[in-house]
Amino acid sequence: MAKGNLFVISAPSGAGKTSLVKRLRAEMAGLAVSVSHTTRAQRPGEADGQDYFFVAKEVFERMIGEAAFLEHAKVFDNYYGTAQSSVEAALARGEDVILEIDWQGARQVRHLLPGCISVFILPPSLEALSQRLQNRGQDSEDVIARRMNDAIAEMSHYAEYDYLVVNDDFETALGELKSIVTAVRLREERQSEALAGLLQGLLA
């Protein structure tokens, strides 16, 4: 069985990453999203174990000490991390896995798993990003201002990624993400195993 692909997707807060990944998974088979651990408060509508594993700071720091994370970072005064064992087990089963993480986490993952495919999602403008954050209605003006500053810092790392997608028109951005996944799945090293019987017959 061919090993699965690991897709690392990053974006500044408000760029639409979560919505894009949700639609991508709904419309393309065989894509699993790794559920991260976090110490931030659970938001209305979120489910523990589905959106995140919500844990206490002490629990998270103990897991760091046990080297349990493929990557982890502190963002907005909260920890976020991806359990290494669950991701590697899914890849070994031939499943494609998506990690939604920031640039710090992406850098850690590329170091440990250099074969991963990384995608950065950009907003069409700073004005559009600010408007999206305001439209959420979840944060104060001070928090939004801080998120905007952090967004600029996050976007400065775009060159570290394999692909760039601009989320101006949602459907267009979604189509571009689908194209990336499809192209990766059609690479020779994966297809040669999946098509072993066909190739043997064609070359007989």
Coordinates of N, CA and C in Angstrom, one line a residue:
M1 N 0.8 -1.2 0.0 CA 0.0 0.0 0.0 C 0.9 1.2 0.0
A2 N 0.6 2.2 -0.9 CA 1.3 3.4 -0.9 C 1.0 4.3 0.3
K3 N 2.1 4.9 0.8 CA 1.9 5.8 2.0 C 1.1 7.0 1.6
G4 N 0.3 7.5 2.5 CA -0.5 8.7 2.3 C 0.3 10.0 2.1
N5 N -0.3 11.0 1.6 CA 0.3 12.3 1.5 C -0.1 13.2 2.7
L6 N 0.9 14.0 3.1 CA 0.6 15.0 4.2 C 0.5 16.4 3.6
F7 N -0.6 17.0 3.7 CA -0.8 18.3 3.2 C -0.8 19.3 4.4
V8 N 0.1 20.3 4.4 CA 0.2 21.3 5.4 C -0.4 22.6 4.9
I9 N -1.5 23.1 5.5 CA -2.2 24.3 5.0 C -2.1 25.3 6.1
S10 N -1.6 26.5 5.7 CA -1.5 27.6 6.6 C -2.2 28.9 6.0
A11 N -2.5 29.8 6.9 CA -3.1 31.1 6.4 C -3.2 32.0 7.6
P12 N -3.3 33.3 7.4 CA -3.5 34.2 8.5 C -5.0 34.1 9.0
S13 N -5.2 34.4 10.2 CA -6.6 34.3 10.8 C -7.5 35.2 9.9
G14 N -8.6 34.6 9.5 CA -9.6 35.3 8.7 C -9.5 35.1 7.2
A15 N -8.5 34.4 6.7 CA -8.3 34.2 5.3 C -9.2 33.1 4.7
G16 N -9.9 32.4 5.6 CA -10.9 31.4 5.1 C -10.4 30.0 5.0
K17 N -9.3 29.7 5.7 CA -8.7 28.3 5.6 C -9.6 27.3 6.1
T18 N -10.2 27.5 7.2 CA -11.1 26.4 7.8 C -12.3 26.1 6.9
S19 N -12.9 27.1 6.3 CA -14.1 26.9 5.4 C -13.6 26.2 4.2
L20 N -12.5 26.6 3.6 CA -12.0 25.9 2.4 C -11.7 24.5 2.7
V21 N -11.0 24.2 3.8 CA -10.7 22.8 4.1 C -11.9 21.9 4.3
K22 N -12.9 22.5 4.9 CA -14.2 21.8 5.2 C -14.8 21.4 3.9
R23 N -14.9 22.3 2.9 CA -15.5 22.0 1.6 C -14.6 21.1 0.8
L24 N -13.3 21.2 0.9 CA -12.4 20.3 0.2 C -12.6 18.9 0.7
R25 N -12.7 18.7 2.0 CA -13.0 17.3 2.5 C -14.3 16.8 2.1
A26 N -15.3 17.7 2.0 CA -16.7 17.2 1.7 C -16.7 16.8 0.2
E27 N -15.9 17.4 -0.6 CA -16.0 17.2 -2.1 C -14.9 16.3 -2.6
M28 N -13.9 15.9 -1.8 CA -12.9 15.0 -2.3 C -12.7 13.9 -1.3
A29 N -12.8 12.6 -1.8 CA -12.7 11.5 -0.9 C -11.3 11.3 -0.4
G30 N -11.2 10.6 0.7 CA -9.9 10.2 1.2 C -9.0 11.2 1.8
L31 N -9.6 12.3 2.3 CA -8.9 13.4 3.0 C -9.3 13.4 4.5
A32 N -8.3 13.2 5.3 CA -8.6 13.3 6.8 C -7.9 14.5 7.3
V33 N -8.5 15.1 8.3 CA -7.9 16.3 9.0 C -7.5 15.9 10.4
S34 N -6.2 16.1 10.6 CA -5.7 15.8 12.0 C -6.3 16.8 13.0
V35 N -6.8 16.3 14.1 CA -7.4 17.1 15.1 C -6.3 17.6 16.1
S36 N -6.1 18.9 16.2 CA -5.0 19.4 17.0 C -5.4 19.5 18.5
H37 N -4.4 19.5 19.3 CA -4.6 19.8 20.8 C -4.5 21.4 20.9
T38 N -5.2 21.9 21.8 CA -5.1 23.3 22.2 C -5.5 23.6 23.6
T39 N -4.9 24.7 24.1 CA -5.2 25.2 25.5 C -6.2 26.3 25.4
R40 N -6.6 26.8 24.2 CA -7.5 27.9 24.2 C -8.9 27.5 24.6
A41 N -9.8 28.4 24.9 CA -11.1 28.1 25.4 C -12.0 27.6 24.2
Q42 N -12.9 26.7 24.5 CA -13.8 26.1 23.5 C -14.8 27.2 23.1
R43 N -15.0 27.4 21.8 CA -15.9 28.4 21.3 C -17.3 27.8 21.1
P44 N -18.4 28.6 21.1 CA -19.7 28.0 20.9 C -19.8 27.3 19.6
G45 N -20.4 26.1 19.6 CA -20.5 25.3 18.4 C -19.4 24.3 18.2
E46 N -18.3 24.4 18.9 CA -17.1 23.5 18.8 C -17.3 22.3 19.6
A47 N -16.8 21.2 19.1 CA -16.9 19.9 19.8 C -15.5 19.4 20.1
D48 N -15.3 19.0 21.4 CA -14.1 18.4 21.8 C -13.8 17.1 21.1
G49 N -12.6 17.0 20.5 CA -12.3 15.8 19.8 C -12.7 15.8 18.3
Q50 N -13.4 16.8 18.0 CA -13.8 17.0 16.6 C -13.1 18.3 16.0
D51 N -13.3 19.4 16.6 CA -12.6 20.6 16.2 C -11.2 20.7 16.7
Y52 N -11.1 20.4 18.0 CA -9.8 20.4 18.7 C -10.0 19.4 19.9
F53 N -8.8 19.0 20.4 CA -8.8 18.4 21.7 C -8.4 19.5 22.7
F54 N -9.4 19.9 23.5 CA -9.2 21.0 24.4 C -8.6 20.5 25.7
V55 N -7.4 20.9 26.0 CA -6.7 20.4 27.2 C -6.2 21.6 28.1
A56 N -5.9 21.3 29.3 CA -5.3 22.3 30.2 C -3.8 22.5 29.8
K57 N -3.4 23.7 30.2 CA -2.0 24.1 29.9 C -1.0 23.1 30.5
E58 N -1.3 22.6 31.7 CA -0.4 21.6 32.3 C -0.3 20.3 31.5
V59 N -1.5 19.9 31.0 CA -1.5 18.7 30.2 C -0.7 18.8 28.9
F60 N -0.9 20.0 28.3 CA -0.2 20.3 27.0 C 1.4 20.3 27.3
E61 N 1.8 20.9 28.3 CA 3.2 21.1 28.6 C 3.8 19.7 29.0
R62 N 3.0 18.8 29.6 CA 3.5 17.5 29.9 C 3.7 16.7 28.5
M63 N 2.8 16.9 27.6 CA 2.9 16.3 26.3 C 4.1 16.8 25.5
I64 N 4.4 18.1 25.7 CA 5.7 18.6 25.1 C 6.9 17.9 25.6
G65 N 6.9 17.7 26.9 CA 8.0 17.0 27.6 C 8.2 15.6 27.2
E66 N 7.0 15.0 26.8 CA 7.1 13.6 26.3 C 7.3 13.5 24.8
A67 N 7.6 14.6 24.2 CA 7.9 14.6 22.7 C 6.7 14.0 21.9
A68 N 5.5 14.3 22.4 CA 4.3 13.7 21.8 C 3.8 14.4 20.5
F69 N 4.3 15.6 20.3 CA 3.8 16.4 19.2 C 4.7 16.4 18.0
L70 N 4.1 16.3 16.8 CA 4.8 16.5 15.5 C 5.2 18.0 15.4
E71 N 4.4 18.8 15.9 CA 4.6 20.3 15.9 C 3.8 20.9 17.0
H72 N 4.3 22.0 17.5 CA 3.5 22.8 18.5 C 4.0 24.2 18.5
A73 N 3.1 25.1 18.8 CA 3.4 26.5 18.8 C 2.5 27.2 19.8
K74 N 2.9 28.4 20.2 CA 2.1 29.3 21.1 C 1.6 30.4 20.2
V75 N 0.3 30.5 20.1 CA -0.4 31.5 19.3 C -1.4 32.2 20.1
F76 N -1.4 33.6 20.1 CA -2.4 34.3 20.9 C -2.5 33.9 22.3
D77 N -1.3 33.6 22.9 CA -1.2 33.2 24.3 C -1.7 31.8 24.6
N78 N -2.0 31.0 23.6 CA -2.5 29.7 23.8 C -1.6 28.7 23.0
Y79 N -1.5 27.5 23.5 CA -0.7 26.4 22.8 C -1.6 25.7 21.8
Y80 N -1.0 25.3 20.7 CA -1.6 24.4 19.7 C -0.6 23.4 19.3
G81 N -1.0 22.1 19.1 CA -0.1 21.1 18.7 C -0.7 19.9 18.0
T82 N 0.1 19.2 17.2 CA -0.4 18.0 16.5 C 0.3 16.8 17.0
A83 N -0.5 15.8 17.4 CA 0.1 14.6 18.0 C 0.7 13.8 16.8
Q84 N 2.0 13.4 17.0 CA 2.8 12.8 16.0 C 2.3 11.4 15.7
S85 N 1.9 10.6 16.7 CA 1.5 9.2 16.5 C 0.3 9.1 15.6
S86 N -0.7 9.9 15.8 CA -1.9 9.7 15.0 C -1.7 10.1 13.5
V87 N -0.9 11.1 13.3 CA -0.6 11.5 11.9 C 0.2 10.4 11.2
E88 N 1.2 9.9 11.8 CA 2.1 8.9 11.2 C 1.3 7.6 11.0
A89 N 0.4 7.3 11.9 CA -0.4 6.0 11.7 C -1.3 6.2 10.5
A90 N -1.9 7.3 10.4 CA -2.8 7.5 9.2 C -2.1 7.5 7.9
L91 N -0.9 8.1 7.8 CA -0.1 8.1 6.6 C 0.3 6.6 6.3
A92 N 0.7 5.9 7.3 CA 1.1 4.5 7.1 C -0.1 3.6 6.5
R93 N -1.3 4.0 6.9 CA -2.5 3.3 6.4 C -2.8 3.7 4.9
G94 N -2.1 4.7 4.4 CA -2.3 5.1 3.0 C -3.3 6.3 2.9
E95 N -3.7 6.9 4.1 CA -4.6 8.0 4.1 C -3.9 9.3 3.8
D96 N -4.5 10.2 3.1 CA -4.0 11.6 3.0 C -4.5 12.4 4.2
V97 N -3.6 13.1 4.7 CA -3.9 13.9 6.0 C -3.7 15.4 5.7
I98 N -4.6 16.2 6.2 CA -4.4 17.7 6.2 C -4.1 18.2 7.6
L99 N -3.1 19.0 7.7 CA -2.8 19.7 8.9 C -3.1 21.2 8.7
E100 N -3.9 21.8 9.5 CA -4.2 23.2 9.4 C -3.4 23.9 10.6
I101 N -2.2 24.4 10.2 CA -1.3 24.9 11.2 C -0.6 26.2 10.7
D102 N 0.0 26.9 11.7 CA 0.6 28.2 11.3 C 2.0 28.0 10.8
W103 N 2.7 29.0 10.4 CA 4.0 28.9 9.8 C 5.1 28.2 10.7
Q104 N 4.9 28.5 12.0 CA 5.9 27.9 12.9 C 5.7 26.4 12.9
G105 N 4.5 25.9 13.0 CA 4.2 24.5 13.0 C 4.6 23.9 11.6
A106 N 4.3 24.6 10.5 CA 4.7 24.1 9.2 C 6.2 23.9 9.1
R107 N 6.9 24.8 9.6 CA 8.4 24.7 9.6 C 8.9 23.4 10.3
Q108 N 8.3 23.2 11.5 CA 8.6 22.0 12.3 C 8.3 20.7 11.5
V109 N 7.1 20.7 10.9 CA 6.7 19.5 10.2 C 7.6 19.2 9.0
R110 N 7.9 20.3 8.2 CA 8.8 20.1 7.1 C 10.2 19.5 7.5
H111 N 10.6 19.9 8.7 CA 11.9 19.4 9.2 C 11.8 17.9 9.5
L112 N 10.7 17.4 10.1 CA 10.5 16.0 10.5 C 10.0 15.2 9.3
L113 N 9.2 15.8 8.5 CA 8.6 15.0 7.4 C 8.7 15.9 6.1
P114 N 9.9 15.9 5.5 CA 10.2 16.7 4.4 C 9.4 16.4 3.1
G115 N 8.8 15.3 3.1 CA 8.0 15.0 1.9 C 6.6 15.6 1.9
C116 N 6.3 16.3 2.9 CA 4.9 16.9 3.0 C 4.7 18.0 1.9
I117 N 3.5 18.3 1.6 CA 3.1 19.3 0.6 C 2.5 20.4 1.3
S118 N 3.1 21.6 1.2 CA 2.6 22.8 1.9 C 1.9 23.8 1.1
V119 N 0.8 24.4 1.6 CA 0.0 25.4 0.8 C -0.3 26.5 1.8
F120 N -0.1 27.7 1.2 CA -0.4 28.9 2.0 C -1.5 29.7 1.4
I121 N -2.6 30.0 2.1 CA -3.7 30.7 1.6 C -3.7 32.2 2.0
L122 N -3.8 33.0 1.0 CA -3.7 34.5 1.2 C -5.0 35.1 1.0
P123 N -5.3 36.2 1.7 CA -6.4 37.1 1.4 C -6.2 37.9 0.2
P124 N -7.2 38.5 -0.4 CA -7.0 39.3 -1.6 C -6.4 40.7 -1.3
S125 N -6.6 41.1 0.0 CA -6.1 42.4 0.4 C -6.1 42.5 1.9
L126 N -5.4 43.4 2.5 CA -5.5 43.6 4.0 C -6.9 44.2 4.4
E127 N -7.4 45.0 3.5 CA -8.8 45.5 3.8 C -9.8 44.4 3.9
A128 N -9.7 43.4 2.9 CA -10.7 42.3 2.9 C -10.5 41.4 4.2
L129 N -9.2 41.3 4.6 CA -8.9 40.5 5.8 C -9.5 41.1 7.0
S130 N -9.3 42.4 7.1 CA -9.8 43.2 8.3 C -11.4 43.1 8.3
Q131 N -12.0 43.2 7.2 CA -13.5 43.1 7.1 C -14.0 41.7 7.5
R132 N -13.3 40.7 7.1 CA -13.7 39.3 7.5 C -13.6 39.1 9.0
L133 N -12.5 39.6 9.6 CA -12.4 39.5 11.0 C -13.5 40.2 11.8
Q134 N -13.8 41.4 11.3 CA -14.9 42.2 11.9 C -16.2 41.5 11.7
N135 N -16.5 40.9 10.6 CA -17.7 40.2 10.3 C -18.0 39.0 11.2
R136 N -16.9 38.5 11.7 CA -17.1 37.3 12.6 C -17.9 37.7 13.9
G137 N -17.7 38.9 14.3 CA -18.4 39.4 15.5 C -17.9 38.7 16.8
Q138 N -16.7 38.1 16.8 CA -16.3 37.3 17.9 C -15.2 38.1 18.8
D139 N -14.6 39.1 18.2 CA -13.4 39.7 18.8 C -13.6 41.2 19.0
S140 N -13.0 41.8 20.0 CA -13.0 43.2 20.2 C -12.1 43.9 19.1
E141 N -12.1 45.2 19.0 CA -11.3 45.9 18.1 C -9.8 45.8 18.4
D142 N -9.5 45.7 19.7 CA -8.1 45.5 20.1 C -7.6 44.2 19.6
V143 N -8.4 43.1 19.8 CA -8.0 41.8 19.4 C -7.9 41.7 17.8
I144 N -8.8 42.4 17.1 CA -8.7 42.4 15.7 C -7.5 43.1 15.2
A145 N -7.1 44.2 15.9 CA -5.9 44.9 15.5 C -4.7 44.0 15.7
R146 N -4.7 43.3 16.8 CA -3.6 42.4 17.1 C -3.5 41.2 16.1
R147 N -4.7 40.7 15.7 CA -4.7 39.7 14.7 C -4.2 40.2 13.3
M148 N -4.5 41.4 13.0 CA -4.0 42.0 11.8 C -2.5 42.1 11.8
N149 N -1.9 42.5 12.9 CA -0.5 42.6 13.0 C 0.1 41.2 12.8
D150 N -0.5 40.2 13.5 CA 0.0 38.9 13.4 C -0.1 38.3 12.0
A151 N -1.2 38.7 11.4 CA -1.4 38.2 10.0 C -0.3 38.6 9.1
I152 N 0.1 39.9 9.2 CA 1.2 40.4 8.3 C 2.5 39.6 8.6
A153 N 2.7 39.3 9.9 CA 3.9 38.5 10.2 C 3.8 37.1 9.7
E154 N 2.6 36.5 9.8 CA 2.4 35.2 9.2 C 2.6 35.1 7.7
M155 N 2.1 36.1 7.0 CA 2.2 36.1 5.6 C 3.6 36.4 5.1
S156 N 4.4 36.9 5.9 CA 5.8 37.1 5.5 C 6.6 35.8 5.2
H157 N 6.0 34.7 5.6 CA 6.6 33.4 5.5 C 6.1 32.7 4.3
Y158 N 5.4 33.3 3.4 CA 4.8 32.7 2.2 C 5.8 31.9 1.4
A159 N 7.0 32.4 1.3 CA 8.0 31.8 0.4 C 8.5 30.4 0.8
E160 N 8.1 30.0 2.1 CA 8.5 28.7 2.6 C 7.6 27.6 2.1
Y161 N 6.5 28.0 1.4 CA 5.5 27.0 1.0 C 5.6 26.6 -0.4
D162 N 5.1 25.4 -0.8 CA 5.1 24.9 -2.1 C 4.1 25.6 -3.0
Y163 N 2.9 25.9 -2.5 CA 1.9 26.5 -3.3 C 1.3 27.7 -2.6
L164 N 0.8 28.7 -3.4 CA 0.1 29.8 -2.9 C -1.3 29.9 -3.5
V165 N -2.3 30.1 -2.7 CA -3.7 30.2 -3.2 C -4.3 31.5 -2.6
V166 N -4.9 32.3 -3.4 CA -5.5 33.5 -3.0 C -7.0 33.3 -2.8
N167 N -7.5 33.5 -1.6 CA -9.0 33.3 -1.4 C -9.7 34.6 -1.6
D168 N -9.9 35.0 -2.9 CA -10.7 36.1 -3.2 C -12.1 35.6 -3.5
D169 N -12.2 34.8 -4.6 CA -13.5 34.1 -4.9 C -13.3 32.7 -4.3
F170 N -14.3 32.4 -3.4 CA -14.2 31.1 -2.6 C -14.1 29.9 -3.6
E171 N -15.0 29.8 -4.5 CA -15.1 28.7 -5.4 C -13.8 28.5 -6.2
T172 N -13.2 29.6 -6.6 CA -12.0 29.6 -7.4 C -10.8 29.0 -6.5
A173 N -10.8 29.5 -5.3 CA -9.7 29.0 -4.4 C -9.9 27.6 -4.1
L174 N -11.2 27.2 -3.9 CA -11.5 25.7 -3.6 C -11.0 24.9 -4.8
G175 N -11.3 25.3 -6.0 CA -10.9 24.6 -7.2 C -9.4 24.5 -7.3
E176 N -8.7 25.5 -6.9 CA -7.2 25.5 -6.9 C -6.7 24.5 -5.9
L177 N -7.3 24.4 -4.7 CA -6.9 23.4 -3.7 C -7.1 22.0 -4.2
K178 N -8.3 21.8 -4.9 CA -8.6 20.5 -5.4 C -7.5 20.1 -6.5
S179 N -7.1 21.1 -7.3 CA -6.1 20.8 -8.3 C -4.8 20.3 -7.7
I180 N -4.4 21.0 -6.6 CA -3.2 20.6 -5.9 C -3.2 19.2 -5.4
V181 N -4.3 18.9 -4.7 CA -4.5 17.5 -4.2 C -4.5 16.5 -5.3
T182 N -5.2 16.8 -6.4 CA -5.2 15.8 -7.5 C -3.9 15.6 -8.1
A183 N -3.1 16.7 -8.3 CA -1.8 16.6 -8.9 C -0.9 15.8 -8.1
V184 N -0.9 16.0 -6.8 CA 0.0 15.2 -5.9 C -0.4 13.7 -5.9
R185 N -1.7 13.4 -6.0 CA -2.1 12.0 -6.0 C -1.7 11.3 -7.3
L186 N -1.5 12.1 -8.4 CA -1.1 11.5 -9.7 C 0.4 11.4 -9.9
R187 N 1.2 11.8 -8.9 CA 2.6 11.7 -9.0 C 3.1 10.2 -9.2
E188 N 4.1 10.0 -10.0 CA 4.6 8.7 -10.4 C 4.8 7.8 -9.2
E189 N 5.4 8.2 -8.1 CA 5.7 7.3 -7.1 C 4.5 6.7 -6.4
R190 N 3.4 7.4 -6.5 CA 2.1 6.9 -6.0 C 1.4 6.1 -7.0
Q191 N 1.3 6.6 -8.2 CA 0.6 5.9 -9.3 C 1.2 4.6 -9.7
S192 N 2.5 4.5 -9.7 CA 3.2 3.3 -10.1 C 2.8 2.1 -9.3
E193 N 2.5 2.4 -8.0 CA 2.1 1.3 -7.1 C 0.6 1.0 -7.3
A194 N -0.2 2.0 -7.4 CA -1.6 1.9 -7.6 C -1.9 1.2 -9.0
L195 N -1.1 1.5 -10.0 CA -1.3 1.0 -11.3 C -0.4 -0.1 -11.7
A196 N 0.1 -0.9 -10.7 CA 1.1 -1.9 -11.0 C 0.7 -2.9 -12.0
G197 N -0.6 -3.3 -11.9 CA -1.1 -4.4 -12.8 C -1.2 -3.8 -14.2
L198 N -1.7 -2.6 -14.3 CA -1.9 -2.0 -15.7 C -0.5 -1.8 -16.3
L199 N 0.4 -1.3 -15.6 CA 1.8 -1.0 -16.1 C 2.4 -2.3 -16.6
Q200 N 2.2 -3.4 -15.8 CA 2.8 -4.7 -16.1 C 2.3 -5.2 -17.4
G201 N 0.9 -5.0 -17.6 CA 0.3 -5.5 -18.8 C 0.7 -4.6 -20.0
L202 N 0.8 -3.3 -19.8 CA 1.2 -2.4 -20.9 C 2.6 -2.7 -21.4
L203 N 3.5 -3.1 -20.5 CA 4.9 -3.3 -20.8 C 5.3 -4.8 -21.1
A204 N 4.3 -5.6 -21.1 CA 4.6 -7.1 -21.3 C 5.1 -7.3 -22.7

